[in-house]
Tab-separated table of C-alpha atoms in Angstrom:
chain	number	residue	atom	x	y	z
Z	1	GLY	CA	16.569	-0.856	15.432
Z	2	GLU	CA	16.835	-4.220	14.962
Z	3	ASP	CA	19.521	-5.842	12.256
Z	4	VAL	CA	20.077	-9.208	10.984
Z	5	GLU	CA	23.355	-9.629	8.682
Z	6	GLN	CA	24.393	-12.514	6.828
Z	7	SER	CA	27.565	-13.228	4.187
Z	8	LEU	CA	26.037	-12.510	1.108
Z	9	PHE	CA	27.558	-15.863	-0.807
Z	10	LEU	CA	28.381	-19.204	-0.383
Z	11	SER	CA	29.994	-22.067	-2.125
Z	12	VAL	CA	29.992	-25.560	-2.026
Z	13	ARG	CA	30.404	-28.915	-3.899
Z	14	GLU	CA	27.375	-31.045	-4.564
Z	15	GLY	CA	27.225	-33.597	-1.727
Z	16	ASP	CA	29.252	-31.583	0.791
Z	17	SER	CA	27.527	-29.807	3.894
Z	18	SER	CA	26.642	-26.000	3.591
Z	19	VAL	CA	26.323	-24.025	6.612
Z	20	ILE	CA	24.735	-20.373	6.500
Z	21	ASN	CA	25.367	-18.040	9.270
Z	22	CYS	CA	23.274	-15.530	10.596
Z	23	THR	CA	23.807	-13.032	13.548
Z	24	TYR	CA	20.627	-10.799	14.831
Z	25	THR	CA	20.892	-7.729	17.219
Z	26	ASP	CA	17.458	-8.183	18.872
Z	27	SER	CA	17.786	-9.576	22.376
Z	28	SER	CA	13.784	-9.851	22.475
Z	29	SER	CA	13.501	-12.256	19.244
Z	30	THR	CA	11.344	-15.058	19.890
Z	31	TYR	CA	10.933	-16.778	16.809
Z	32	LEU	CA	13.870	-16.752	14.164
Z	33	TYR	CA	13.231	-18.368	10.403
Z	34	TRP	CA	15.186	-19.413	7.449
Z	35	TYR	CA	13.516	-18.877	4.163
Z	36	LYS	CA	14.538	-20.102	0.554
Z	37	GLN	CA	14.065	-17.911	-2.512
Z	38	GLU	CA	14.551	-19.827	-5.946
Z	39	PRO	CA	15.112	-17.727	-9.014
Z	40	GLY	CA	12.411	-15.774	-10.026
Z	41	ALA	CA	10.120	-16.762	-7.203
Z	42	GLY	CA	8.800	-15.490	-3.750
Z	43	LEU	CA	10.027	-16.669	-0.082
Z	44	GLN	CA	9.330	-20.275	1.268
Z	45	LEU	CA	9.641	-20.906	4.867
Z	46	LEU	CA	12.089	-23.838	5.485
Z	47	THR	CA	11.967	-23.891	9.062
Z	48	TYR	CA	11.738	-22.162	12.107
Z	49	ILE	CA	13.154	-22.237	15.698
Z	50	PHE	CA	11.742	-20.726	19.256
Z	51	SER	CA	14.483	-18.817	21.159
Z	52	ASN	CA	14.027	-21.288	24.189
Z	53	MET	CA	15.609	-23.909	21.829
Z	54	ASP	CA	19.376	-24.820	21.192
Z	55	MET	CA	18.506	-27.061	18.291
Z	56	LYS	CA	16.023	-28.192	15.645
Z	57	GLN	CA	16.375	-30.889	12.700
Z	58	ASP	CA	14.227	-31.735	9.940
Z	59	GLN	CA	15.787	-34.230	7.522
Z	60	ARG	CA	18.343	-32.779	6.253
Z	61	LEU	CA	18.140	-29.317	7.767
Z	62	THR	CA	19.738	-28.429	11.047
Z	63	VAL	CA	19.241	-25.631	13.109
Z	64	LEU	CA	21.609	-24.255	15.728
Z	65	LEU	CA	20.494	-21.280	17.734
Z	66	ASN	CA	23.348	-19.918	20.043
Z	67	LYS	CA	20.995	-17.127	22.052
Z	68	LYS	CA	23.880	-15.561	24.464
Z	69	ASP	CA	26.034	-14.711	20.946
Z	70	LYS	CA	22.677	-13.847	19.065
Z	71	HIS	CA	23.957	-16.189	16.004
Z	72	LEU	CA	21.902	-18.512	14.392
Z	73	SER	CA	23.130	-21.428	11.623
Z	74	LEU	CA	21.533	-23.629	8.813
Z	75	ARG	CA	23.562	-26.683	8.169
Z	76	ILE	CA	22.121	-28.192	5.059
Z	77	ALA	CA	23.350	-32.051	4.498
Z	78	ASP	CA	24.561	-33.888	1.801
Z	79	THR	CA	23.732	-30.402	-0.403
Z	80	GLN	CA	22.001	-31.014	-3.924
Z	81	THR	CA	21.756	-28.657	-6.910
Z	82	GLY	CA	18.180	-28.180	-6.204
Z	83	ASP	CA	19.475	-26.012	-2.864
Z	84	SER	CA	20.890	-23.494	-5.054
Z	85	ALA	CA	18.700	-20.554	-3.859
Z	86	ILE	CA	18.836	-17.467	-1.622
Z	87	TYR	CA	18.734	-18.389	2.042
Z	88	PHE	CA	17.374	-15.508	4.332
Z	89	CYS	CA	17.208	-15.395	7.936
Z	90	ALA	CA	14.647	-13.592	9.785
Z	91	GLU	CA	13.683	-12.668	13.648
Z	92	SER	CA	10.640	-11.519	14.985
Z	93	SER	CA	9.247	-11.347	18.744
Z	94	ASN	CA	6.068	-12.000	20.380
Z	95	TYR	CA	4.903	-8.410	20.111
Z	96	GLY	CA	6.764	-7.014	17.163
Z	97	GLN	CA	4.786	-6.329	13.928
Z	98	ASN	CA	7.988	-6.836	11.858
Z	99	PHE	CA	9.870	-9.674	10.923
Z	100	VAL	CA	13.066	-8.641	10.372
Z	101	PHE	CA	15.153	-10.147	7.473
Z	102	GLY	CA	18.861	-10.505	6.596
Z	103	PRO	CA	19.926	-9.483	3.048
Z	104	GLY	CA	20.460	-13.288	2.202
Z	105	THR	CA	22.919	-15.833	1.435
Z	106	ARG	CA	23.365	-16.783	-2.200
Z	107	LEU	CA	24.188	-20.735	-1.827
Z	108	SER	CA	25.825	-22.209	-5.288
Z	109	VAL	CA	26.139	-25.683	-5.336
Z	110	LEU	CA	28.819	-26.845	-7.380
Z	111	PRO	CA	28.930	-30.331	-9.428
G	1	ILE	CA	-6.862	-18.864	-6.667
G	2	ALA	CA	-4.376	-21.051	-4.169
G	3	GLY	CA	-2.378	-19.022	-1.734
G	4	ILE	CA	-1.313	-15.451	-2.640
G	5	THR	CA	-1.289	-13.755	-6.111
G	6	GLN	CA	0.104	-10.365	-7.777
G	7	ALA	CA	0.052	-8.300	-10.427
G	8	PRO	CA	1.175	-7.379	-12.711
G	9	THR	CA	4.306	-9.780	-12.890
G	10	SER	CA	6.524	-6.871	-14.137
G	11	GLN	CA	6.321	-3.695	-15.222
G	12	ILE	CA	7.967	-0.528	-16.539
G	13	LEU	CA	7.041	2.668	-15.566
G	14	ALA	CA	7.839	6.262	-16.255
G	15	ALA	CA	8.998	8.593	-13.500
G	16	GLY	CA	6.077	10.798	-12.153
G	17	ARG	CA	3.179	7.849	-13.185
G	18	ARG	CA	0.950	6.687	-10.493
G	19	MET	CA	1.091	2.896	-10.206
G	20	THR	CA	-1.021	0.336	-8.267
G	21	LEU	CA	0.238	-3.076	-7.575
G	22	ARG	CA	-2.098	-5.954	-6.738
G	23	CYS	CA	-2.118	-8.322	-4.218
G	24	THR	CA	-5.060	-10.861	-3.818
G	25	GLN	CA	-5.251	-13.842	-1.268
G	26	ASP	CA	-7.485	-17.078	-0.578
G	27	MET	CA	-6.675	-18.061	2.682
G	28	ARG	CA	-8.710	-15.887	4.830
G	29	HIS	CA	-5.406	-14.551	6.200
G	30	ASN	CA	-5.887	-11.406	8.887
G	31	ALA	CA	-2.554	-9.907	8.294
G	32	MET	CA	-1.195	-8.724	5.299
G	33	TYR	CA	2.199	-7.215	4.050
G	34	TRP	CA	4.452	-5.509	1.183
G	35	TYR	CA	7.912	-5.819	0.967
G	36	ARG	CA	10.485	-4.284	-1.247
G	37	GLN	CA	13.627	-6.320	-2.078
G	38	ASP	CA	17.118	-4.799	-3.053
G	39	LEU	CA	20.311	-6.634	-3.812
G	40	GLY	CA	22.251	-6.725	-0.625
G	41	LEU	CA	19.459	-5.340	1.794
G	42	GLY	CA	17.203	-8.099	1.526
G	43	LEU	CA	13.288	-7.714	2.229
G	44	ARG	CA	12.236	-4.208	3.981
G	45	LEU	CA	8.884	-3.858	5.176
G	46	ILE	CA	6.776	-1.216	3.532
G	47	HIS	CA	3.354	-1.531	4.860
G	48	TYR	CA	1.314	-3.908	6.632
G	49	SER	CA	-2.179	-4.709	7.894
G	50	ASN	CA	-3.336	-6.602	10.865
G	51	THR	CA	-7.037	-6.605	9.651
G	52	ALA	CA	-9.254	-5.636	7.076
G	53	GLY	CA	-9.739	-1.785	8.038
G	54	THR	CA	-6.518	-1.178	9.680
G	55	THR	CA	-3.239	-0.287	8.234
G	56	GLY	CA	0.307	0.534	9.471
G	57	LYS	CA	3.594	1.851	8.322
G	58	GLY	CA	6.649	-0.231	7.786
G	59	GLU	CA	10.458	0.743	7.707
G	60	VAL	CA	10.197	2.379	4.274
G	61	PRO	CA	6.680	3.852	3.722
G	62	ASP	CA	7.534	7.211	2.004
G	63	GLY	CA	6.053	7.317	-1.415
G	64	TYR	CA	3.878	4.694	-1.028
G	65	SER	CA	0.234	3.936	0.321
G	66	VAL	CA	-1.939	0.861	1.056
G	67	SER	CA	-5.735	0.472	1.629
G	68	ARG	CA	-7.279	-2.537	3.301
G	69	ALA	CA	-10.991	-2.495	2.154
G	70	ASN	CA	-11.767	-6.407	2.739
G	71	THR	CA	-9.820	-9.629	3.821
G	72	ASP	CA	-8.622	-10.784	0.683
G	73	ASP	CA	-6.977	-7.607	-1.066
G	74	PHE	CA	-4.386	-5.432	-0.184
G	75	PRO	CA	-3.342	-2.995	-3.074
G	76	LEU	CA	-0.246	-1.084	-2.882
G	77	THR	CA	-0.139	2.331	-4.724
G	78	LEU	CA	2.872	4.715	-5.581
G	79	ALA	CA	1.486	7.684	-6.390
G	80	SER	CA	4.296	9.352	-7.999
G	81	ALA	CA	7.033	7.086	-8.875
G	82	VAL	CA	10.851	7.609	-8.865
G	83	PRO	CA	13.647	5.392	-10.018
G	84	SER	CA	14.769	4.569	-6.356
G	85	GLN	CA	11.576	2.894	-5.933
G	86	THR	CA	12.947	0.266	-9.165
G	87	SER	CA	12.778	-2.921	-7.090
G	88	VAL	CA	11.193	-6.480	-6.506
G	89	TYR	CA	8.273	-6.216	-4.669
G	90	PHE	CA	6.635	-8.785	-2.221
G	91	CYS	CA	3.129	-8.956	-0.727
G	92	ALA	CA	2.712	-11.728	2.157
G	93	SER	CA	0.101	-12.852	4.495
G	94	SER	CA	0.049	-14.791	7.582
G	95	MET	CA	-3.103	-16.077	9.800
G	96	THR	CA	-2.491	-13.127	12.024
G	97	GLY	CA	0.090	-10.165	12.737
G	98	GLY	CA	2.978	-10.702	15.104
G	99	GLY	CA	5.571	-13.055	15.450
G	100	GLY	CA	5.429	-16.839	15.396
G	101	ASN	CA	3.049	-16.965	12.484
G	102	GLU	CA	4.716	-18.013	8.959
G	103	GLN	CA	4.252	-15.423	6.629
G	104	PHE	CA	3.581	-16.617	3.048
G	105	PHE	CA	4.921	-14.864	0.121
G	106	GLY	CA	3.432	-14.074	-3.610
G	107	PRO	CA	5.722	-14.656	-6.662
G	108	GLY	CA	6.503	-10.855	-6.741
G	109	THR	CA	6.248	-7.711	-9.171
G	110	ARG	CA	9.421	-6.748	-10.636
G	111	LEU	CA	9.077	-2.587	-11.228
G	112	THR	CA	11.255	-0.613	-12.899
G	113	VAL	CA	11.061	3.141	-12.958
G	114	LEU	CA	12.833	5.228	-15.709
């Protein structure tokens, strides 16, 4: 079945850039998402990208997609303490029912 | 109500007991979902419903049942709870089922089965 992989932890210093990586296996993935989960809360959609795009930028967030390698990344510029959270990569296809989520990357921002 | 709500917030339950987790949305979304979140495993889909009156099985449906009598409510029932069902449960909804639709998540229910 489909699989989405992420590293579980990332630590960065405040003001640096964070890069969270994700790989997926489903070649029919059409939509790829990044969700953010703050402590004690549900998931909130940060951004998404269609599979026919290579890059999407939204303020401090940059999403890069390498469809050939099935690799997705989320770059957060000028990382702040408020960015500390768990970030989930997810994928879905046009016809699939499921969103398939990765295990989540816990981002810790150090002062 | 604004968005999607879940109840209870947390619950401790003895093994073998029956439990229903409640989920209500006021966005008139057609599709609703139940996930469990376990450390290191991310979110796994338990059951889903594309529209009122229909339900489907997700990745980990065993030991759980759902119903969708109307658009707004999507309760999840554990008929006889077991310790492996200790988890955080998230309900979500989207305008329609399938890809390309943002899923909106509730705040979660933390369930402990002893």
